[in-house]
């Protein structure tokens, strides 16, 4: 494989990452309009999103097995084609059960076939000295692609007579893009089979899961990520808050959604890594500060009057929250290496911790939709159980738990290092008096 073939392969693979998940997570930019476009109530759409989250969580465990058994290139092409079919099918507005089936298919394609295969495909483009660079640039290219596609999508929706009609066209366009990228991967992506063999197995075995379950850091890291992921999962519900309670212009909501979802992804993530390396020197310590910031923002939203006079304050608070959340997302899996989980246990620790970490996707969309209601529906669906006040109290509780969990992780690690330092070095001769 020549250098030009390597970088063409890398760019195409990285750009697929910015396309394949667009419809599955379109709610982060167009929550209300998507539900309306699919002829669903806000609660029905949230329930479907939760089912998607459950299937996605299960599929993470099977992804490694698929990546070991089949060619990564073939899996990526299959996943893109399958996702494209699901997107185009959604564009026909097939009714509740059809929409549910399409989301299940997207979860199987995106998390079962695509993700582990992409990791292997990127990994075989370089030797061990290039892996950090490759995966760092992967996130950057993914973020840029998602941002460009997101802004184009916002323009398509804004140009439509009705937002819902624009969202349907956008879903179809994303489906076509999946087919285009499937063809590009098939025609132009090259791989190094020798390096692929060197990457080893991606399958998480039962033995690895058992060892992971006995490792305290599995629960500490998984719990930490889960608590921060609660903030990420609820970001989409800030759109109706800004529009219907703070009076933000509807035309701005799509643009705000793109900035919130994609721009912060490639700006805040690397920034978080730099702060960990240069300032805190510890990921749990850094995450503790992030949780404290999230707690402060949740408290501010609880006391901030829901009035149009404060809409720019609310927007600034939401962007500050995005900065904290995406900075955390950029580093929280670095804890696995930082606490020195043995290499032969890392697959199990990451697999089980991921199952814990992404639990909010299985229940929080449904619960959040019930809390906030649907003011854009006809007739409007009122808030339940305290509405946004309950949502922010919940997020405050998650932030405080996060402070406690990261403190526990930091202290546990420091005790381990202190105990190791106090032990005599192997072969050392004890000093006698």
Phi, psi and omega in degrees: 000125179284166180298320180293320177297321180299313184284329172296315178300316181298314182296317180296314180299317181295322181290330176299328181294333179273001183243318192295331183262005187301311184286322180301326182244026181296340180298335181292340179251315184233077183288295182298311180300328179291316177301317180294319180297325181270008178060041179241155169282164178301322180291318179298317179296319179297320178298319179295319178299321179294320176297317175305315181297320179296313181296318179300318181298318178293320184293334178302327181286334182267345184302318180297322179298314178299316183295332178280330187270333187231162178297129178304320179299315180297319180295318180295316178298315179298317180296319179294317179295315179298318178293320177300318178297315180298319179298312181294325177294319176300324180298345177272358183052069190279011182091169188306308186289326176293320178294320177298315180298321179296321179290323175298316179298318179297323178293317179296315181293312188286319184259329180278311185264320193277308197296308180296325178294320178297316180302317179291319182296319177292318182299327183275004177274353180207166178276184186299330181284348184253355187297317180300315179298314183300312183284332174294314178291331176304312181295322179295311180296321177301315180295317179296315179300313180299321180294313180298311180297322180294317179292322175298317178299319178298321178295320178298315181293318181295328182282347182280151178297319178236139182303318183299318178295321178296320179297320178298317177296322180296317178300318179294320179297317178298322177298317178295320178299324177299318178294320180298314181290329175300318178294318179297317178298314182297322186273326193241343183281128178246161179216162178250105185297328179295315178292326178300317179296325181290339182290339177078190186279142175256351183291133175270115183275165177297325178297317179298320179295322179295314178297321180295321181296333180271354181268121183301329183290336175302314184283324179292314181289314179301317179295319179299312181296319180301316182295320177288327180294336175300320178293316180298315183298327184269358182301324180298335182277000173283339179298306176296331177297312181294319185285311191265341181247335177250359173073025177292139181300135182301327181295336181274342188298319179296316179297316178300320180297320179294314179299314182298320188272323190246317183297315180294337180299315184261357175264310187282325182303303177299324180298320178299318178298320179295317181296319178298314183291320189260335188246292187283333182060014182203126179294313178302322179296318178298314182295329177299317177295323178295318178294321177298319176297318178298320178298317180297320180291320178298318178296319180297318178295329179293327184259347182287126179300139179274082185217148183299338178295340183250016186295325180285329173295316179298319179296317179297320178296318180296318178295322176297320177297318178301318179301315180293316183295313184285331173296323178291318180299330182288343187231348193294336176279351175295342179299329182300315177284325185294324180270006173061049171296130181306144185304322183283354178251352188296321180300316179292320180296313180295319180297310181290319178297325177294321177300321176288316189298321187261015175304323180305329178299338184276341184224331190291324176300317179297314182293317181297318179298323178292319179298310192272345182070199182215088183293342181272352181286163177236106358285160181298142177264121184286167173294154176231153171056029178102353174059222182295333177299315178295321179300314182287329173295320177298313180295324177298316178298319179296321180294317180294320174298321178297320176300316180295317183291319179291326175296317178297317178298315181297315182291322178298316180294319180294323177296319178298314181294321179294319179296320179295319181293331182279345179281142177293145179296148179304131178085357181289144179269121181295143181275128179244152179239000000 
